Coordinates of C-alpha atoms in Angstrom, one line a residue:
M1 CA -128.2 -31.7 89.3
K2 CA -126.4 -29.5 86.9
N3 CA -123.8 -32.2 86.1
R4 CA -126.6 -34.7 85.5
L5 CA -128.2 -32.3 82.9
L6 CA -124.9 -31.9 81.2
W7 CA -124.4 -35.7 81.1
L8 CA -127.9 -36.2 79.6
T9 CA -127.3 -33.5 77.0
A10 CA -124.0 -35.1 75.9
L11 CA -125.7 -38.5 75.7
L12 CA -128.4 -37.1 73.4
L13 CA -125.8 -35.4 71.2
L14 CA -123.8 -38.6 70.9
T15 CA -127.0 -40.6 70.1
S16 CA -128.0 -38.1 67.4
C17 CA -124.6 -38.2 65.8
H18 CA -124.7 -42.0 65.7
K19 CA -128.2 -42.3 64.3
P20 CA -129.8 -39.3 62.5
A21 CA -133.3 -38.3 63.4
G22 CA -136.2 -39.9 61.5
Q23 CA -138.3 -43.0 61.3
F24 CA -136.2 -46.2 61.1
Y25 CA -137.4 -49.6 59.8
Q26 CA -136.0 -52.9 60.8
G27 CA -134.3 -55.1 58.2
Y28 CA -131.3 -57.4 57.6
V29 CA -128.6 -58.2 55.1
E30 CA -129.1 -61.0 52.6
G31 CA -126.5 -62.6 50.3
E32 CA -126.8 -63.9 46.8
W33 CA -124.5 -66.9 46.6
V34 CA -122.9 -68.3 43.5
Y35 CA -122.6 -72.1 43.6
L36 CA -119.5 -73.2 41.6
S37 CA -120.1 -76.4 39.7
A38 CA -119.0 -78.2 36.5
P39 CA -121.4 -79.4 33.8
L40 CA -119.6 -82.7 33.6
A41 CA -118.9 -85.4 36.3
G42 CA -115.4 -86.4 37.4
Y43 CA -113.1 -87.0 40.3
L44 CA -112.1 -83.8 42.1
E45 CA -108.4 -83.6 41.1
K46 CA -107.4 -80.3 42.6
L47 CA -109.2 -77.9 44.9
N48 CA -107.6 -74.4 44.7
V49 CA -109.6 -72.5 47.3
A50 CA -110.3 -72.8 51.0
R51 CA -113.3 -71.6 53.1
G52 CA -112.9 -68.0 54.1
E53 CA -110.5 -67.1 51.3
H54 CA -111.1 -64.2 49.0
P55 CA -109.9 -65.2 45.5
A56 CA -109.8 -62.8 42.6
K57 CA -112.0 -63.0 39.6
G58 CA -110.6 -65.4 37.0
A59 CA -108.6 -67.6 39.5
T60 CA -109.0 -71.3 39.3
A61 CA -111.5 -72.7 41.8
F62 CA -111.1 -76.4 41.2
T63 CA -110.2 -79.0 38.5
L64 CA -111.9 -82.3 37.7
S65 CA -110.1 -85.2 36.2
A66 CA -110.2 -84.9 32.4
D67 CA -108.1 -87.9 31.0
Q68 CA -111.0 -89.3 29.0
E69 CA -112.0 -85.9 27.6
V70 CA -108.4 -85.2 26.6
H71 CA -108.1 -88.5 24.7
G72 CA -111.4 -87.7 23.0
L73 CA -110.1 -84.3 21.9
Q74 CA -106.9 -85.9 20.5
E75 CA -109.0 -88.4 18.5
A76 CA -111.3 -85.7 17.2
Q77 CA -108.3 -83.6 16.2
A78 CA -106.7 -86.5 14.3
R79 CA -110.0 -87.1 12.4
A80 CA -110.2 -83.4 11.6
N81 CA -106.7 -83.4 10.2
A82 CA -107.5 -86.4 8.0
A83 CA -110.6 -84.7 6.7
V84 CA -108.5 -81.6 5.9
E85 CA -106.1 -83.7 3.8
R86 CA -108.9 -85.5 2.0
T87 CA -110.6 -82.2 1.2
R88 CA -107.3 -80.7 -0.1
N89 CA -106.7 -83.8 -2.2
L90 CA -110.1 -83.5 -3.9
T91 CA -110.0 -79.7 -4.4
N92 CA -106.5 -79.6 -5.8
P93 CA -105.9 -80.7 -9.5
R94 CA -103.7 -83.8 -10.0
R95 CA -100.0 -83.3 -10.6
P96 CA -98.7 -83.5 -14.2
Q97 CA -96.7 -86.6 -13.3
E98 CA -99.9 -88.4 -12.2
I99 CA -101.7 -87.5 -15.4
A100 CA -98.8 -88.6 -17.5
A101 CA -98.7 -92.0 -15.7
L102 CA -102.4 -92.5 -16.4
E103 CA -102.0 -91.6 -20.0
A104 CA -99.2 -94.2 -20.3
Q105 CA -101.4 -96.8 -18.7
L106 CA -104.2 -96.0 -21.1
Q107 CA -101.9 -96.4 -24.1
A108 CA -100.7 -99.8 -22.8
A109 CA -104.3 -100.9 -22.3
E110 CA -105.3 -99.7 -25.8
A111 CA -102.4 -101.7 -27.3
A112 CA -103.5 -104.8 -25.4
L113 CA -107.0 -104.3 -26.6
K114 CA -105.8 -104.0 -30.2
L115 CA -103.8 -107.2 -29.8
S116 CA -106.7 -109.2 -28.3
T117 CA -109.1 -107.9 -31.0
S118 CA -106.7 -109.1 -33.7
Q119 CA -106.4 -112.5 -31.9
V120 CA -110.2 -112.9 -31.8
K121 CA -110.4 -112.3 -35.6
Q122 CA -107.7 -114.8 -36.3
N123 CA -109.3 -117.4 -34.0
E124 CA -112.7 -116.9 -35.6
A125 CA -111.2 -117.5 -39.0
L126 CA -109.3 -120.6 -37.9
A127 CA -112.3 -121.9 -35.9
A128 CA -114.4 -121.7 -39.1
Q129 CA -112.0 -124.2 -40.7
S130 CA -111.7 -126.3 -37.5
Y131 CA -108.1 -125.4 -36.9
V132 CA -108.7 -124.1 -33.4
S133 CA -111.1 -125.3 -30.7
I134 CA -114.2 -123.4 -29.6
A135 CA -112.6 -123.1 -26.1
R136 CA -109.6 -121.3 -27.5
L137 CA -112.0 -118.9 -29.4
D138 CA -113.9 -118.2 -26.1
E139 CA -110.6 -117.5 -24.3
S140 CA -109.6 -114.9 -26.9
R141 CA -113.0 -113.3 -26.8
A142 CA -112.9 -113.1 -23.0
A143 CA -109.4 -111.5 -23.2
K144 CA -110.8 -108.9 -25.6
T145 CA -113.7 -108.1 -23.2
R146 CA -111.2 -107.8 -20.3
D147 CA -108.9 -105.4 -22.2
A148 CA -111.8 -103.3 -23.4
A149 CA -113.0 -102.9 -19.8
Q150 CA -109.5 -101.9 -18.6
V151 CA -109.3 -99.3 -21.4
E152 CA -112.7 -97.8 -20.2
V153 CA -111.6 -97.7 -16.6
L154 CA -108.4 -95.8 -17.4
R155 CA -110.2 -93.4 -19.7
Q156 CA -112.5 -92.5 -16.8
Q157 CA -109.6 -92.1 -14.4
L158 CA -107.8 -89.9 -16.8
S159 CA -110.8 -87.8 -17.4
S160 CA -111.4 -87.3 -13.7
A161 CA -107.8 -86.4 -13.1
Q162 CA -107.8 -83.8 -15.8
A163 CA -111.1 -82.2 -14.7
T164 CA -110.8 -79.6 -11.9
L165 CA -114.5 -79.2 -11.4
G166 CA -115.6 -82.7 -12.2
R167 CA -115.7 -83.9 -8.6
S168 CA -118.0 -81.3 -7.1
A169 CA -120.2 -83.9 -5.3
E170 CA -117.1 -85.5 -3.7
V171 CA -115.7 -82.2 -2.7
R172 CA -119.0 -81.1 -1.1
S173 CA -119.1 -84.4 0.8
A174 CA -115.6 -84.0 2.0
E175 CA -116.3 -80.4 3.1
D176 CA -119.3 -81.6 5.1
E177 CA -117.2 -84.3 6.7
L178 CA -114.6 -81.6 7.5
A179 CA -117.2 -79.3 9.1
A180 CA -118.5 -82.2 11.2
A181 CA -114.9 -83.0 12.3
H182 CA -114.3 -79.4 13.4
A183 CA -117.6 -79.3 15.3
L184 CA -116.6 -82.5 17.1
V185 CA -113.2 -81.0 18.0
E186 CA -114.9 -77.9 19.5
Q187 CA -117.3 -80.1 21.5
K188 CA -114.4 -82.1 22.9
R189 CA -112.4 -79.0 23.6
W190 CA -115.5 -77.6 25.5
Q191 CA -115.6 -80.7 27.6
V192 CA -111.9 -80.4 28.5
D193 CA -112.2 -76.7 29.3
N194 CA -115.2 -77.2 31.5
K195 CA -113.4 -79.6 33.7
T196 CA -111.6 -76.5 35.1
V197 CA -113.9 -74.0 36.9
L198 CA -112.8 -70.4 37.4
I199 CA -113.9 -67.8 39.9
P200 CA -116.7 -65.7 38.2
A201 CA -116.4 -62.7 40.4
S202 CA -114.3 -61.4 43.3
G203 CA -115.8 -62.6 46.6
E204 CA -115.5 -64.9 49.6
I205 CA -115.5 -68.7 49.6
T206 CA -118.1 -69.5 52.2
E207 CA -118.5 -73.3 52.0
L208 CA -116.8 -76.3 50.5
Y209 CA -118.9 -79.4 49.7
Y210 CA -116.2 -81.9 48.3
R211 CA -112.6 -82.8 49.0
A212 CA -109.9 -83.7 46.5
G213 CA -110.2 -87.3 45.3
E214 CA -114.0 -87.5 45.7
W215 CA -116.4 -88.1 42.8
V216 CA -118.4 -85.0 41.9
P217 CA -121.6 -85.6 39.9
A218 CA -122.4 -83.3 37.0
G219 CA -123.9 -80.0 38.1
Q220 CA -123.2 -80.5 41.8
P221 CA -121.6 -77.5 43.5
V222 CA -118.1 -77.9 44.9
A223 CA -118.0 -74.6 46.6
S224 CA -120.2 -71.5 47.3
L225 CA -119.0 -68.0 46.6
L226 CA -120.4 -64.8 48.0
P227 CA -119.4 -62.0 45.5
D228 CA -118.5 -58.7 47.0
D229 CA -121.3 -56.9 45.0
K230 CA -124.0 -59.5 45.7
R231 CA -125.4 -58.3 49.0
R232 CA -128.8 -56.7 49.4
I233 CA -130.6 -55.0 52.3
R234 CA -134.1 -56.3 53.0
F235 CA -136.4 -54.3 55.2
F236 CA -140.2 -54.0 55.8
V237 CA -142.4 -50.9 55.7
P238 CA -146.1 -50.5 56.6
E239 CA -148.7 -49.9 53.9
T240 CA -149.0 -46.2 54.7
L241 CA -145.5 -45.6 53.3
L242 CA -145.8 -47.7 50.2
S243 CA -147.1 -45.0 48.0
G244 CA -144.0 -42.8 48.8
L245 CA -141.5 -45.4 47.7
K246 CA -140.1 -45.9 44.2
I247 CA -137.5 -47.9 42.5
G248 CA -134.1 -46.0 42.5
Q249 CA -134.9 -44.2 45.7
A250 CA -131.9 -43.7 48.0
I251 CA -131.9 -45.1 51.6
E252 CA -129.5 -45.1 54.5
A253 CA -128.8 -48.2 56.6
H254 CA -127.3 -48.4 60.1
C255 CA -125.9 -51.4 61.9
D256 CA -124.2 -52.1 65.2
G257 CA -120.5 -51.6 64.8
C258 CA -120.8 -49.6 61.5
T259 CA -118.7 -46.5 61.7
S260 CA -120.7 -44.7 59.1
P261 CA -124.1 -45.1 57.4
I262 CA -124.5 -47.5 54.4
A263 CA -125.8 -45.9 51.3
A264 CA -128.1 -48.1 49.2
T265 CA -130.7 -47.8 46.4
I266 CA -134.1 -49.5 46.3
N267 CA -134.4 -52.0 43.5
F268 CA -137.5 -54.0 44.5
I269 CA -140.9 -53.3 46.2
A270 CA -143.1 -56.3 46.9
A271 CA -146.6 -56.2 45.3
Q272 CA -148.2 -58.2 48.2
A273 CA -148.2 -57.7 51.9
E274 CA -146.8 -60.3 54.3
Y275 CA -146.5 -60.7 58.1
T276 CA -143.4 -59.3 59.7
P277 CA -140.9 -62.2 59.7
P278 CA -139.6 -63.4 63.2
V279 CA -136.1 -62.3 62.3
I280 CA -137.1 -58.7 62.7
Y281 CA -138.0 -59.3 66.4
S282 CA -140.3 -56.3 66.6
Q283 CA -142.8 -56.9 69.3
G284 CA -144.9 -54.0 68.4
S285 CA -145.3 -54.8 64.7
R286 CA -145.0 -58.6 64.6
E287 CA -148.6 -59.2 63.9
K288 CA -149.0 -56.3 61.4
L289 CA -148.9 -56.7 57.6
V290 CA -145.9 -55.1 56.0
F291 CA -144.4 -54.8 52.5
R292 CA -141.0 -56.2 51.7
V293 CA -138.5 -53.8 50.2
E294 CA -135.0 -54.6 48.9
A295 CA -132.1 -52.2 48.2
T296 CA -128.7 -52.6 46.7
P297 CA -125.8 -51.1 48.7
S298 CA -123.2 -49.1 47.0
P299 CA -120.1 -51.0 45.7
Q300 CA -117.8 -49.5 48.3
D301 CA -120.2 -50.4 51.2
A302 CA -121.2 -53.9 50.1
P303 CA -118.1 -55.8 51.2
R304 CA -118.5 -54.8 54.9
L305 CA -122.1 -56.2 55.0
H306 CA -122.4 -59.8 56.2
P307 CA -125.6 -61.9 55.5
G308 CA -127.9 -62.0 58.5
L309 CA -126.6 -58.7 59.9
P310 CA -129.6 -56.7 61.4
V311 CA -129.9 -53.2 60.1
E312 CA -132.1 -50.2 60.6
V313 CA -133.1 -48.3 57.5
R314 CA -134.0 -44.7 57.1
L315 CA -135.7 -43.4 54.0
K316 CA -134.4 -40.3 52.3

């Protein structure tokens, strides 16, 4: 009898050490998955992760084929380079050699105009005496008109070449084209960059939905990731305890196989009551209305929690 009492006492002590005294509420662990996808479609060129792996933040998850996007980026870059040269050509003044060449061309055109003007006067005098035909007179007049037009064209070109601010409208147009070309380059570069998807946070790869070589539609997840810090404890309390709960309140969770309690902080309290979900398996309270409460575990405890794991929560 004495040995039996000693055994019962030791059992109670062990039980009290494993689970502190106080009211416990049933709950479970829930995960917040991140689904890794690309905004563009393409063939899955390379899959860098496997189910069950624990890649670090910033590692490459997968890569889609990007040949078309790379060619588009090269074309946009070439157009941008051409726009840069055109803008530079319009904003920089002409070189002295170019201006001197235009001046020489203008002098030659003015000399030609002077000659054709003289020929018109001579032909008009001779035509009045019927020494030249009317057709010859018309030819000389046409030559004068042509030379006068050439002189005016060269004068305008020389004036434009000598003016540093005379092409402001052209410069603005070229600058707009350059800005549009740079915007197109950035758009194409974004498309190329987004064909490679990186791991957004340290965590576990829980599922793969495509294999290398398969066509992946835009926005479709290729893999699911459970970040280390994206677990939450969901439990249920009766209405009588609702007034004593508050956001930021500390709780303590226990689970089978956990060597120590799990510290967590309440971050959500439901505003409406609901029936106890079947996952709780509480025969006594299954038909009762309860309120859902969620808590975030501490960063050091979160990685050892697995979604679906039953827990018992004690309020502090």
